[in-house]
Amino acid sequence: MALSATLHTFAVQLADVDRGVYEELDLRVARHPSETAEFMLTRLLAYCLEYTDGITFSEGGVSSTDQPAVLVRDLTGRVTAWIEVGAPDAERLHRGSKLAGRAAVYTHRDPVKVLAQLTGKRIHRSADIPVYSFDRAFIDEAVAALDRRNAVTVSITERELFLELNGVGLSTAIEAHHIP
C-alpha cells in the first residue's frame, strides 16, 4: 500500500517590512512521504518570503517533475516566478528561468554544495538567480517545533528572518548567494 501525504496546517501572520507585505495566511501544506521536514519548512518559508498575488505551491508537490516547489502566475496564467527549494538540478533551473520572468532557490542545505553542483552548468540567466540559505541550526530548531497544526509569525526586516513557530522564537539572516 502506498503511503499518503501528511497534511500540515499553518496559520501565518506575515510581516515583510522589507517589501511592505502584511498578510494573514491560512495554508495547508501536504507533506509527501519522501519529503523531509526540513524541505517542507523551507518550502513554507520560501512561500512567505516570496508572497505576492498569484503565488501557489506546485500542484504535484515534491513529486512534480515539471513544476517548482512554489510558483507565481499572473492573471493570464503565465508563470512569472519559478521558486525552487533544496538543491534543484541545473536543467530544471534552466527551464524555470527561461519560462518565468524570475527564478530563485531557497535551500536548507549547505549553500556551498548547492552552488558547486550548479557551477559551470547551462542555466538561463544564472547570474540573475539568487540562492537563499538559512542557518542550519535555525532550520533544525524550527523543525523540532513543527506540528500538524501550526501557529506561525514570520517577520522580515533588513533580510533578517524572525520566526515564531508554536511559541518557539527563532531568528536567522537570509543569506543571498549567486551562481558563479
Coordinates of C-alpha atoms in Angstrom, one line a residue:
M1 CA 0.0 0.0 0.0
A2 CA 1.3 3.4 -0.9
L3 CA 1.9 6.0 1.8
S4 CA -0.2 9.1 1.5
A5 CA 0.8 12.7 2.2
T6 CA 0.5 14.2 5.7
L7 CA -1.4 17.4 5.8
H8 CA 0.0 20.3 7.9
T9 CA -1.9 23.5 8.5
F10 CA -0.2 26.8 9.2
A11 CA -1.9 30.0 10.5
V12 CA 0.7 32.5 9.4
Q13 CA 1.0 36.2 10.4
L14 CA 3.3 37.6 7.7
A15 CA 5.1 40.9 8.2
D16 CA 7.7 41.5 5.4
V17 CA 8.8 45.0 6.3
D18 CA 11.4 45.0 3.5
R19 CA 8.7 44.6 0.8
G20 CA 5.8 46.2 2.7
V21 CA 3.8 42.9 2.7
Y22 CA 1.5 42.3 5.7
E23 CA -0.9 39.3 5.4
E24 CA -2.7 36.7 7.4
L25 CA -2.4 33.3 5.6
D26 CA -4.1 30.0 6.3
L27 CA -2.1 27.4 4.5
R28 CA -2.5 23.7 4.1
V29 CA 0.8 22.0 3.1
A30 CA 0.7 18.4 2.0
R31 CA 4.0 16.7 3.1
H32 CA 4.8 13.9 0.6
P33 CA 6.1 10.7 2.4
S34 CA 9.5 11.2 0.7
E35 CA 9.7 14.9 1.8
T36 CA 11.8 15.8 4.8
A37 CA 10.5 18.2 7.5
E38 CA 13.5 20.5 6.6
F39 CA 12.4 20.6 3.0
M40 CA 8.7 21.3 3.9
L41 CA 9.7 24.1 6.3
T42 CA 12.0 25.7 3.7
R43 CA 9.1 25.4 1.2
L44 CA 6.9 27.3 3.7
L45 CA 9.5 30.0 4.3
A46 CA 10.1 30.4 0.5
Y47 CA 6.3 30.9 0.1
C48 CA 6.2 33.5 2.8
L49 CA 9.4 35.3 1.6
E50 CA 8.1 35.4 -2.0
Y51 CA 4.4 36.1 -1.1
T52 CA 2.6 38.0 -3.7
D53 CA -0.7 37.8 -5.7
G54 CA -0.8 34.6 -7.7
I55 CA 1.6 32.5 -5.5
T56 CA 0.9 28.8 -5.1
F57 CA 2.6 25.6 -4.0
S58 CA 3.1 23.4 -7.0
E59 CA 0.2 21.0 -7.7
G60 CA 2.3 17.9 -7.7
G61 CA 4.3 18.8 -4.6
V62 CA 7.8 17.5 -4.3
S63 CA 6.9 14.6 -6.7
S64 CA 6.3 17.1 -9.6
T65 CA 9.0 16.9 -12.2
D66 CA 7.7 19.8 -14.3
Q67 CA 6.9 22.4 -11.6
P68 CA 9.0 24.1 -8.9
A69 CA 8.1 23.9 -5.2
V70 CA 6.5 27.3 -5.4
L71 CA 5.4 29.3 -8.4
V72 CA 3.7 32.6 -9.1
R73 CA 1.3 33.1 -12.0
D74 CA -0.2 36.4 -13.3
L75 CA -3.9 36.8 -14.1
T76 CA -3.5 35.2 -17.5
G77 CA -2.0 32.1 -16.0
R78 CA 1.6 32.8 -17.2
V79 CA 4.3 31.8 -14.8
T80 CA 6.1 34.9 -13.5
A81 CA 8.3 33.4 -10.8
W82 CA 9.9 30.0 -10.5
I83 CA 10.9 29.2 -6.9
E84 CA 12.9 26.1 -6.3
V85 CA 13.6 24.6 -2.8
G86 CA 16.5 22.4 -1.7
A87 CA 19.1 21.5 -4.3
P88 CA 17.5 21.6 -7.8
D89 CA 19.4 20.3 -10.8
A90 CA 20.7 22.7 -13.4
E91 CA 18.4 21.5 -16.2
R92 CA 15.3 22.2 -14.1
L93 CA 16.6 25.6 -13.0
H94 CA 17.4 26.4 -16.6
R95 CA 13.9 25.5 -17.8
G96 CA 12.3 27.5 -15.0
S97 CA 14.5 30.6 -15.6
K98 CA 13.5 30.6 -19.3
L99 CA 9.8 30.1 -18.6
A100 CA 9.4 32.6 -15.8
G101 CA 10.4 36.2 -15.6
R102 CA 12.3 35.5 -12.4
A103 CA 13.7 32.4 -10.6
A104 CA 15.1 31.9 -7.1
V105 CA 16.3 29.0 -5.0
Y106 CA 15.8 28.6 -1.2
T107 CA 17.9 26.0 0.4
H108 CA 18.1 24.3 3.8
R109 CA 21.3 22.6 2.6
D110 CA 24.9 23.7 2.6
P111 CA 24.9 26.6 0.1
V112 CA 28.5 25.8 -1.0
K113 CA 27.4 22.3 -2.1
V114 CA 24.3 23.6 -3.8
L115 CA 26.3 26.2 -5.7
A116 CA 29.0 23.7 -6.6
Q117 CA 26.5 21.4 -8.3
L118 CA 25.3 24.4 -10.4
T119 CA 28.6 26.0 -11.3
G120 CA 29.6 25.7 -14.9
K121 CA 26.2 24.2 -16.0
R122 CA 24.0 25.7 -18.7
I123 CA 21.4 27.8 -16.8
H124 CA 19.5 30.6 -18.4
R125 CA 20.4 33.9 -16.8
S126 CA 22.2 32.1 -14.0
A127 CA 23.8 35.3 -12.7
D128 CA 20.3 36.7 -12.0
I129 CA 19.1 33.7 -9.9
P130 CA 19.6 34.2 -6.2
V131 CA 20.2 31.2 -4.0
Y132 CA 19.0 32.0 -0.5
S133 CA 20.1 29.9 2.5
F134 CA 19.2 29.8 6.2
D135 CA 21.5 28.9 9.1
R136 CA 21.3 25.1 9.7
A137 CA 20.8 25.4 13.5
F138 CA 17.8 27.7 12.7
I139 CA 16.2 25.1 10.4
D140 CA 16.9 22.2 13.0
E141 CA 15.3 24.2 15.8
A142 CA 12.3 25.2 13.7
V143 CA 11.7 21.6 12.6
A144 CA 11.7 20.5 16.2
A145 CA 8.8 22.9 16.9
L146 CA 6.7 21.7 13.9
D147 CA 3.4 20.0 14.5
R148 CA 0.4 19.1 12.3
R149 CA -1.3 22.3 13.3
N150 CA 1.0 25.3 13.5
A151 CA 0.7 28.9 14.6
V152 CA 3.4 30.9 12.8
T153 CA 4.6 34.5 12.8
V154 CA 7.1 35.4 10.1
S155 CA 8.7 38.9 10.2
I156 CA 11.4 40.0 7.8
T157 CA 13.4 43.2 8.4
E158 CA 16.7 44.0 6.5
R159 CA 16.9 40.4 5.3
E160 CA 16.8 39.1 8.9
L161 CA 14.1 36.5 9.4
F162 CA 12.2 36.3 12.7
L163 CA 10.1 33.2 13.2
E164 CA 7.8 32.2 16.0
L165 CA 6.6 28.7 15.4
N166 CA 4.2 27.3 18.0
G167 CA 5.6 29.5 20.7
V168 CA 9.3 29.0 19.9
G169 CA 11.1 32.2 18.8
L170 CA 14.0 31.9 16.3
S171 CA 15.9 34.2 14.0
T172 CA 18.4 33.9 11.2
A173 CA 19.9 36.0 8.5
I174 CA 18.7 35.3 5.0
E175 CA 22.0 34.7 3.1
A176 CA 22.0 35.5 -0.6
H177 CA 24.4 33.7 -2.9
H178 CA 24.8 33.8 -6.7
I179 CA 25.7 31.0 -9.1
P180 CA 29.2 31.6 -10.3

